[in-house]
CSV table of C-alpha atoms in Angstrom, one decimal:
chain,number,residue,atom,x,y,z
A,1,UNK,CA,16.2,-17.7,-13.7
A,2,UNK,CA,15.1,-17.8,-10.5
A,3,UNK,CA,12.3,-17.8,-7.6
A,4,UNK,CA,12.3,-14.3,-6.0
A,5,UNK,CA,9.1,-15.1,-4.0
A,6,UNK,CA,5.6,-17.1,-3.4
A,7,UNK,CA,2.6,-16.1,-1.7
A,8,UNK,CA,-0.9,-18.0,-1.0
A,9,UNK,CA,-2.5,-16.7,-4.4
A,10,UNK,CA,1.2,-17.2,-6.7
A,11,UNK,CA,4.8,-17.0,-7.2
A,12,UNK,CA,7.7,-14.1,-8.5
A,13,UNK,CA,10.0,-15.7,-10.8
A,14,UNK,CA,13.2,-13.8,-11.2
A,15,UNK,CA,13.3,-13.9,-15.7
A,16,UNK,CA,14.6,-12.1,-18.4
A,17,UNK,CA,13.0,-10.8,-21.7
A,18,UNK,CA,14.0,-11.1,-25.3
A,19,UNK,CA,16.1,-7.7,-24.9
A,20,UNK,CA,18.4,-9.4,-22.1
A,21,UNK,CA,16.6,-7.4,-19.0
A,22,UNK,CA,15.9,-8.9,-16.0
A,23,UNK,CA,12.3,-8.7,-15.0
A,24,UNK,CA,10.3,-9.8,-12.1
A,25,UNK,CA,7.2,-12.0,-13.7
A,26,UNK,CA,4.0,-12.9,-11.3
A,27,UNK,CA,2.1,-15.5,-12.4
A,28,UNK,CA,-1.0,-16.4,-10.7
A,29,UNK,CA,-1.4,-20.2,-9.1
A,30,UNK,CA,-5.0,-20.9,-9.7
A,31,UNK,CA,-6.8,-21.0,-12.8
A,32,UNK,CA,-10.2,-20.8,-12.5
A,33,UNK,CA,-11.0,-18.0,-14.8
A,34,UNK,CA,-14.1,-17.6,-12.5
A,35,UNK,CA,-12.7,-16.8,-9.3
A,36,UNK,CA,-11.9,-13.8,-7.9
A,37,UNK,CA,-8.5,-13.6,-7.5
A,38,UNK,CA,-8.2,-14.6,-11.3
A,39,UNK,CA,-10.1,-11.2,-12.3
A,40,UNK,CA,-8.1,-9.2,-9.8
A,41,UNK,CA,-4.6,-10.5,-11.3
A,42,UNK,CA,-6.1,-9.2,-14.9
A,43,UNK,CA,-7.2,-5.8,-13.4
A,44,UNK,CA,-3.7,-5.8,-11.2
A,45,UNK,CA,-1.7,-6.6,-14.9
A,46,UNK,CA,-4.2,-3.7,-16.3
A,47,UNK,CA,-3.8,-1.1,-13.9
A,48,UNK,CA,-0.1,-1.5,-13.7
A,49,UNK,CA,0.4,-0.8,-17.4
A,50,UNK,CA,-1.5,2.5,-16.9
A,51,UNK,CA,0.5,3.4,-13.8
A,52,UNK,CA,4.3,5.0,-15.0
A,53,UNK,CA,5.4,6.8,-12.0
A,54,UNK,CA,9.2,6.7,-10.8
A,55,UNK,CA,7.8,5.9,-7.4
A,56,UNK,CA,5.6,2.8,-8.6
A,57,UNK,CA,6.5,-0.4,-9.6
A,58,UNK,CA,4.9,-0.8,-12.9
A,59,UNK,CA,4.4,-3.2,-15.7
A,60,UNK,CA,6.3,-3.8,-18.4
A,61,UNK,CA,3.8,-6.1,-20.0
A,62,UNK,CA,1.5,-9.2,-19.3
A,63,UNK,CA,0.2,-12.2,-21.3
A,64,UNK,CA,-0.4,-15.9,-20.5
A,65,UNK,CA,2.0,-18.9,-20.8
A,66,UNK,CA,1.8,-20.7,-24.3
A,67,UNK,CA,2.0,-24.0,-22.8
A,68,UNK,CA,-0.3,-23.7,-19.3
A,69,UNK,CA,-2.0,-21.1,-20.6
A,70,UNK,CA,-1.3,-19.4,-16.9
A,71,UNK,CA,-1.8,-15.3,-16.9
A,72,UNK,CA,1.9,-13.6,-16.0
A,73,UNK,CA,2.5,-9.9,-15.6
A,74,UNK,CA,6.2,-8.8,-15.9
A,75,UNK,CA,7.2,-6.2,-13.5
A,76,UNK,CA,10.2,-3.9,-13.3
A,77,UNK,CA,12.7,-6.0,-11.4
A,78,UNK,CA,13.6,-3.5,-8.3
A,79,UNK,CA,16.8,-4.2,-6.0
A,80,UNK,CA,16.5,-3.5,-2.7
A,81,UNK,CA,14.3,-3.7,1.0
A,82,UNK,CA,11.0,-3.5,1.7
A,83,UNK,CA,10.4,-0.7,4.8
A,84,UNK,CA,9.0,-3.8,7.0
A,85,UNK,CA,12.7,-5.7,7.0
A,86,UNK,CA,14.5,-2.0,7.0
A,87,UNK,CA,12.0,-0.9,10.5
A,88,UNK,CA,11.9,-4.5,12.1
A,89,UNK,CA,16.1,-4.0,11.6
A,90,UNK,CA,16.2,-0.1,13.5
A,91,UNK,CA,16.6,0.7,16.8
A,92,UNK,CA,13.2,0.7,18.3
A,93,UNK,CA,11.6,-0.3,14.9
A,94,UNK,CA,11.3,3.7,13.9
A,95,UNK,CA,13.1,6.2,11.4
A,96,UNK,CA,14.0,9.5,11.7
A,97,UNK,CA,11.8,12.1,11.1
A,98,UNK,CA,13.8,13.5,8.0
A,99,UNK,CA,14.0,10.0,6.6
A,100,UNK,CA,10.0,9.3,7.1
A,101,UNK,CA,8.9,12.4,5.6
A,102,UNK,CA,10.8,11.5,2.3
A,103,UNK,CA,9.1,8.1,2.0
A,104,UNK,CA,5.8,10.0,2.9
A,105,UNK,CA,6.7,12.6,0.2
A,106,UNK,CA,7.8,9.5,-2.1
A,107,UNK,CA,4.8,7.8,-1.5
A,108,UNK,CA,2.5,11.5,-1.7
A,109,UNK,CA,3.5,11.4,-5.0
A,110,UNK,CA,3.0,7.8,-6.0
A,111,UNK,CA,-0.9,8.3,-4.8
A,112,UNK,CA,-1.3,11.6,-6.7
A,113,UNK,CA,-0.7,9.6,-10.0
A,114,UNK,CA,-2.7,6.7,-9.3
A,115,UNK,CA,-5.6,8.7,-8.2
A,116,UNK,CA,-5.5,10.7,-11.3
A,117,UNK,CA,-6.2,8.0,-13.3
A,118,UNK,CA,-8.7,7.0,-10.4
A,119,UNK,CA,-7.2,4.3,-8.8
A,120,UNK,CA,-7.1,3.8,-4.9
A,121,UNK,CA,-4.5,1.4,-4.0
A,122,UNK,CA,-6.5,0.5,-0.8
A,123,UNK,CA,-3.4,-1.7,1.2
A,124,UNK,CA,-0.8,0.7,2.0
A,125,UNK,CA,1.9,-0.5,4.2
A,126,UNK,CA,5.3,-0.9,4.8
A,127,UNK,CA,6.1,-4.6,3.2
A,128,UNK,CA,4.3,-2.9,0.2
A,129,UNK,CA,7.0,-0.4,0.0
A,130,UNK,CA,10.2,-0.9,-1.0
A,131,UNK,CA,13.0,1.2,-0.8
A,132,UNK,CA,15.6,0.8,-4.1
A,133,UNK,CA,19.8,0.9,-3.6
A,134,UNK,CA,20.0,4.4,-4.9
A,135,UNK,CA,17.9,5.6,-2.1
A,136,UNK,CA,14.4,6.0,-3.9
A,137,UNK,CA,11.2,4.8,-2.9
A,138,UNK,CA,8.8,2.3,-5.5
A,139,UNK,CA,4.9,1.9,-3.9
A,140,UNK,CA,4.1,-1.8,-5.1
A,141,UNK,CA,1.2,-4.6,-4.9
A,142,UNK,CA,-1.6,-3.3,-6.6
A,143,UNK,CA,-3.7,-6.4,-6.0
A,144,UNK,CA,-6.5,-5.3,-4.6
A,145,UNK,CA,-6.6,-1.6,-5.8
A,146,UNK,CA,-9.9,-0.7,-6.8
A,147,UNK,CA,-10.8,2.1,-9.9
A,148,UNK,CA,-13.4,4.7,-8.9
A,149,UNK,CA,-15.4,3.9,-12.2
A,150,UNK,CA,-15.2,0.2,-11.5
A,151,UNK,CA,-18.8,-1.8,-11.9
A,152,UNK,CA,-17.9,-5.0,-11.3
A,153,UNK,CA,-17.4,-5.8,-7.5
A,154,UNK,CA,-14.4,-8.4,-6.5
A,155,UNK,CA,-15.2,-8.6,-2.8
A,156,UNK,CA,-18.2,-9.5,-0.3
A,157,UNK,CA,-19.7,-7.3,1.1
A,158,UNK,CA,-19.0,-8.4,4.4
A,159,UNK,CA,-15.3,-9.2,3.6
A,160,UNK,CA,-12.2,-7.0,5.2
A,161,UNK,CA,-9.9,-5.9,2.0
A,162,UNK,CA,-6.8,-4.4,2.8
A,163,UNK,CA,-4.9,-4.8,6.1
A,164,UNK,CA,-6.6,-4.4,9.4
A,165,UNK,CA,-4.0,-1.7,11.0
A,166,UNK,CA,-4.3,0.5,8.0
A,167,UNK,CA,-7.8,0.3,6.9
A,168,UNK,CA,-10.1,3.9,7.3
A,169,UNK,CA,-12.6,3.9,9.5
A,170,UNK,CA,-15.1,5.2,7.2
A,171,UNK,CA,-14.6,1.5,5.2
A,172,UNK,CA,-15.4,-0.2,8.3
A,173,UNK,CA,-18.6,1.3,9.4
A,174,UNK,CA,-19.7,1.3,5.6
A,175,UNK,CA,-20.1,-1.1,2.8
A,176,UNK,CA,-16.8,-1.3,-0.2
A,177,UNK,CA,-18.4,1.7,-1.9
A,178,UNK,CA,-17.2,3.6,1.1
A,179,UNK,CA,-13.5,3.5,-0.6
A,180,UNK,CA,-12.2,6.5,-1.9
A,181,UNK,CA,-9.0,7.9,-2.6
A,182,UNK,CA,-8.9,9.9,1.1
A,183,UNK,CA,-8.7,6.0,2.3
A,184,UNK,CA,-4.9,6.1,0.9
A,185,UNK,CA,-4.2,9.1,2.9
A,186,UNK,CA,-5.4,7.5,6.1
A,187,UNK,CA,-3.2,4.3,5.6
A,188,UNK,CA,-0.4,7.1,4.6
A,189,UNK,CA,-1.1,8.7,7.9
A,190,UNK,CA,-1.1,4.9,9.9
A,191,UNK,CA,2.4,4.0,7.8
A,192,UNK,CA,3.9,7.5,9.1
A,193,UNK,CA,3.1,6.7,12.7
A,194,UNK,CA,4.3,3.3,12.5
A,195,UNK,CA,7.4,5.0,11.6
A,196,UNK,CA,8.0,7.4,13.7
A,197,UNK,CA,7.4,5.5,16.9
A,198,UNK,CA,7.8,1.9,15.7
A,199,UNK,CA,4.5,0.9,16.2
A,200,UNK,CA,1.2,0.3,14.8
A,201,UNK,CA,-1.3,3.7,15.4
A,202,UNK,CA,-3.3,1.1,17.3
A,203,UNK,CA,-1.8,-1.5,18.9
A,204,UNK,CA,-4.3,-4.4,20.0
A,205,UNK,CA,-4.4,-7.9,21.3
A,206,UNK,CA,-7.3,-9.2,18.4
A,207,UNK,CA,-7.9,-7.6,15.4
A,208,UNK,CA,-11.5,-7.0,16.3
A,209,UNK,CA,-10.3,-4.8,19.3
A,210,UNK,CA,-8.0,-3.2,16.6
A,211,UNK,CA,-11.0,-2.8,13.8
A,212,UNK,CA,-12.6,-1.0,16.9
A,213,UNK,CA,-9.9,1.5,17.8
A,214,UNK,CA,-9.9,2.6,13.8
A,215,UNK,CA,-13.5,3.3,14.6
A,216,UNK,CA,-14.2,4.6,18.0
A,217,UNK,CA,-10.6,5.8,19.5
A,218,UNK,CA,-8.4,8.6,18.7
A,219,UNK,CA,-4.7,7.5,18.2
A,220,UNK,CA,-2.4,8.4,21.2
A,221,UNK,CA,-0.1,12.0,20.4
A,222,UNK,CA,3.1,11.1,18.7
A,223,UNK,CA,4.5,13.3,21.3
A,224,UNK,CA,3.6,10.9,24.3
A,225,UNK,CA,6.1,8.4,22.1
A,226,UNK,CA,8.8,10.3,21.4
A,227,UNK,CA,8.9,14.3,22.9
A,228,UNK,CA,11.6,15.5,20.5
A,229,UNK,CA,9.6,15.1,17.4
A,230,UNK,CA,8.6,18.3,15.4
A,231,UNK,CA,5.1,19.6,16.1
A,232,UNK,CA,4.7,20.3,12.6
A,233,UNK,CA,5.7,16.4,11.8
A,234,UNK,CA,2.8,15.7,14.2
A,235,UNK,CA,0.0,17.7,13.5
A,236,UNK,CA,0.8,16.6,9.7
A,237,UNK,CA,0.4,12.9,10.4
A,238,UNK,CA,-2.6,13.3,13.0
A,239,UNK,CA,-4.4,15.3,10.4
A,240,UNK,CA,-4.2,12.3,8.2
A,241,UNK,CA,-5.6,10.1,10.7
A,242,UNK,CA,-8.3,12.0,11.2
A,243,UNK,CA,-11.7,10.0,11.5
A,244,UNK,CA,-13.6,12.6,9.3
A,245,UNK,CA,-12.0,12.3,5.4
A,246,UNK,CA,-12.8,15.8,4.8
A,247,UNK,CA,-10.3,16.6,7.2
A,248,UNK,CA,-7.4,15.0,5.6
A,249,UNK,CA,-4.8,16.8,2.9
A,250,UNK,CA,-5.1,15.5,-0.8
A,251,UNK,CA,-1.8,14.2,-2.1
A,252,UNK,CA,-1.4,17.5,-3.9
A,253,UNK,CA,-2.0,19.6,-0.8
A,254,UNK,CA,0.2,16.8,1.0
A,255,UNK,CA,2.9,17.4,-1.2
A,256,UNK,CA,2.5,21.0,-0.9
A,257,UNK,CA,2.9,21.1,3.1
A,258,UNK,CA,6.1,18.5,2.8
């Protein structure tokens, strides 16, 4: 019916099914069955089926064209704003502390499913969550999400996956076997700092010098940003940011504190 969006790797039509529902279908641009970003589309269209969670945007099925023979996956279509547009649009790019705990909460929850079933979503950030018309919260983009069990390796070894100011540091001193699901919580923890004072945790000129700070520099207190937010907001989040996993709540313990 539509185009709702295109990216370097494909486009989202706006489309309905056979039952009259609107649907949001991705379909990939390249076909070379070979390539990487071919076998990440089929695990994506995999994954998604598996992951039914009223905070995720799942899939309602997947197939390939008859005529181009191009692989699709058909999403749920969700109205609304992803929480870049709605922060870039706030007074100093930042929420309120009631309003970013429920989208932590939302998102707590959303990661307790998926790493159930043992997948780590691994990219984490605010144009990857959108925020519905009702006032809910759906975690999206499961394009690089990796399973714990997986054996067959869809990146270098040398290549950056996810996005540089919400990648752990333990992934960046170590090789891609250093994901786990405690990677989610530290992205969780960057994404709650961003907004609470509408900016990134680490704020750099180059992304090497921000690749760095995730490594070798403890973020600045929340407090030093913003003095009226609640010391329990800000221990929560700098525990997540912790350099040493171990440290860091599970999404059940997250969701326990929240």
């Amino acid at each position: 019916l539509d185009t709702l969006g295109e990216g370097s790797h494909g486009v989202v039509y706006l489309a309905e099914d056979p039952n009259g529902t609107e649907v949001a279908v991705k379909v990939l641009s390249s076909m070379d069955a070979d390539s990487a970003d071919y076998r990440r589309f089929e695990r994506e269209g995999d994954l998604l089926l598996q992951l039914r969670h009223p905070n995720i945007v799942g899939a309602v099925g997947r197939g390939r064209d008859p005529n181009s023979g191009m692989p699709y996956i058909a999403l749920e279509l969700v109205r609304g704003h992803d929480l870049d547009d709605v922060l870039m649009a706030r007074p100093n790019h930042c929420l309120r502390p009631e309003e970013a705990l429920f989208i932590i909460e939302r998102c707590g929850r959303a990661l307790a499913t998926a790493h159930g079933l043992g997948v780590i979503h691994r990219d984490l950030k605010p144009a990857n969550i959108l925020l519905t018309g009702d006032g809910e919260v759906r975690l999206t983009d499961f394009g690089i999400a990796l399973t714990e069990d997986v054996s067959e390796r869809l990146t270098r070894r040398d290549e950056i996956v996810g996005t540089p100011h919400y990648v752990p540091p333990e992934v960046l001193k170590g090789e891609n076997a250093s994901w786990t699901a405690q990677a989610d919580l530290y992205a969780l923890g960057c994404l709650a700092y961003r907004m609470l004072c509408g900016r990134p945790v680490f704020d750099r000129g180059t992304l090497m010098e921000v690749l760095e700070a995730h490594v070798n520099e403890e973020p600045e207190p929340l407090k030093s940003h913003d003095p009226t937010l609640p010391d329990e907001v800000c221990e929560l989040v700098h525990r997540l940011l912790s350099k040493d996993p171990s440290v860091s709540p599970t999404p059940e313990a997250l969701l326990a504190e929240l």
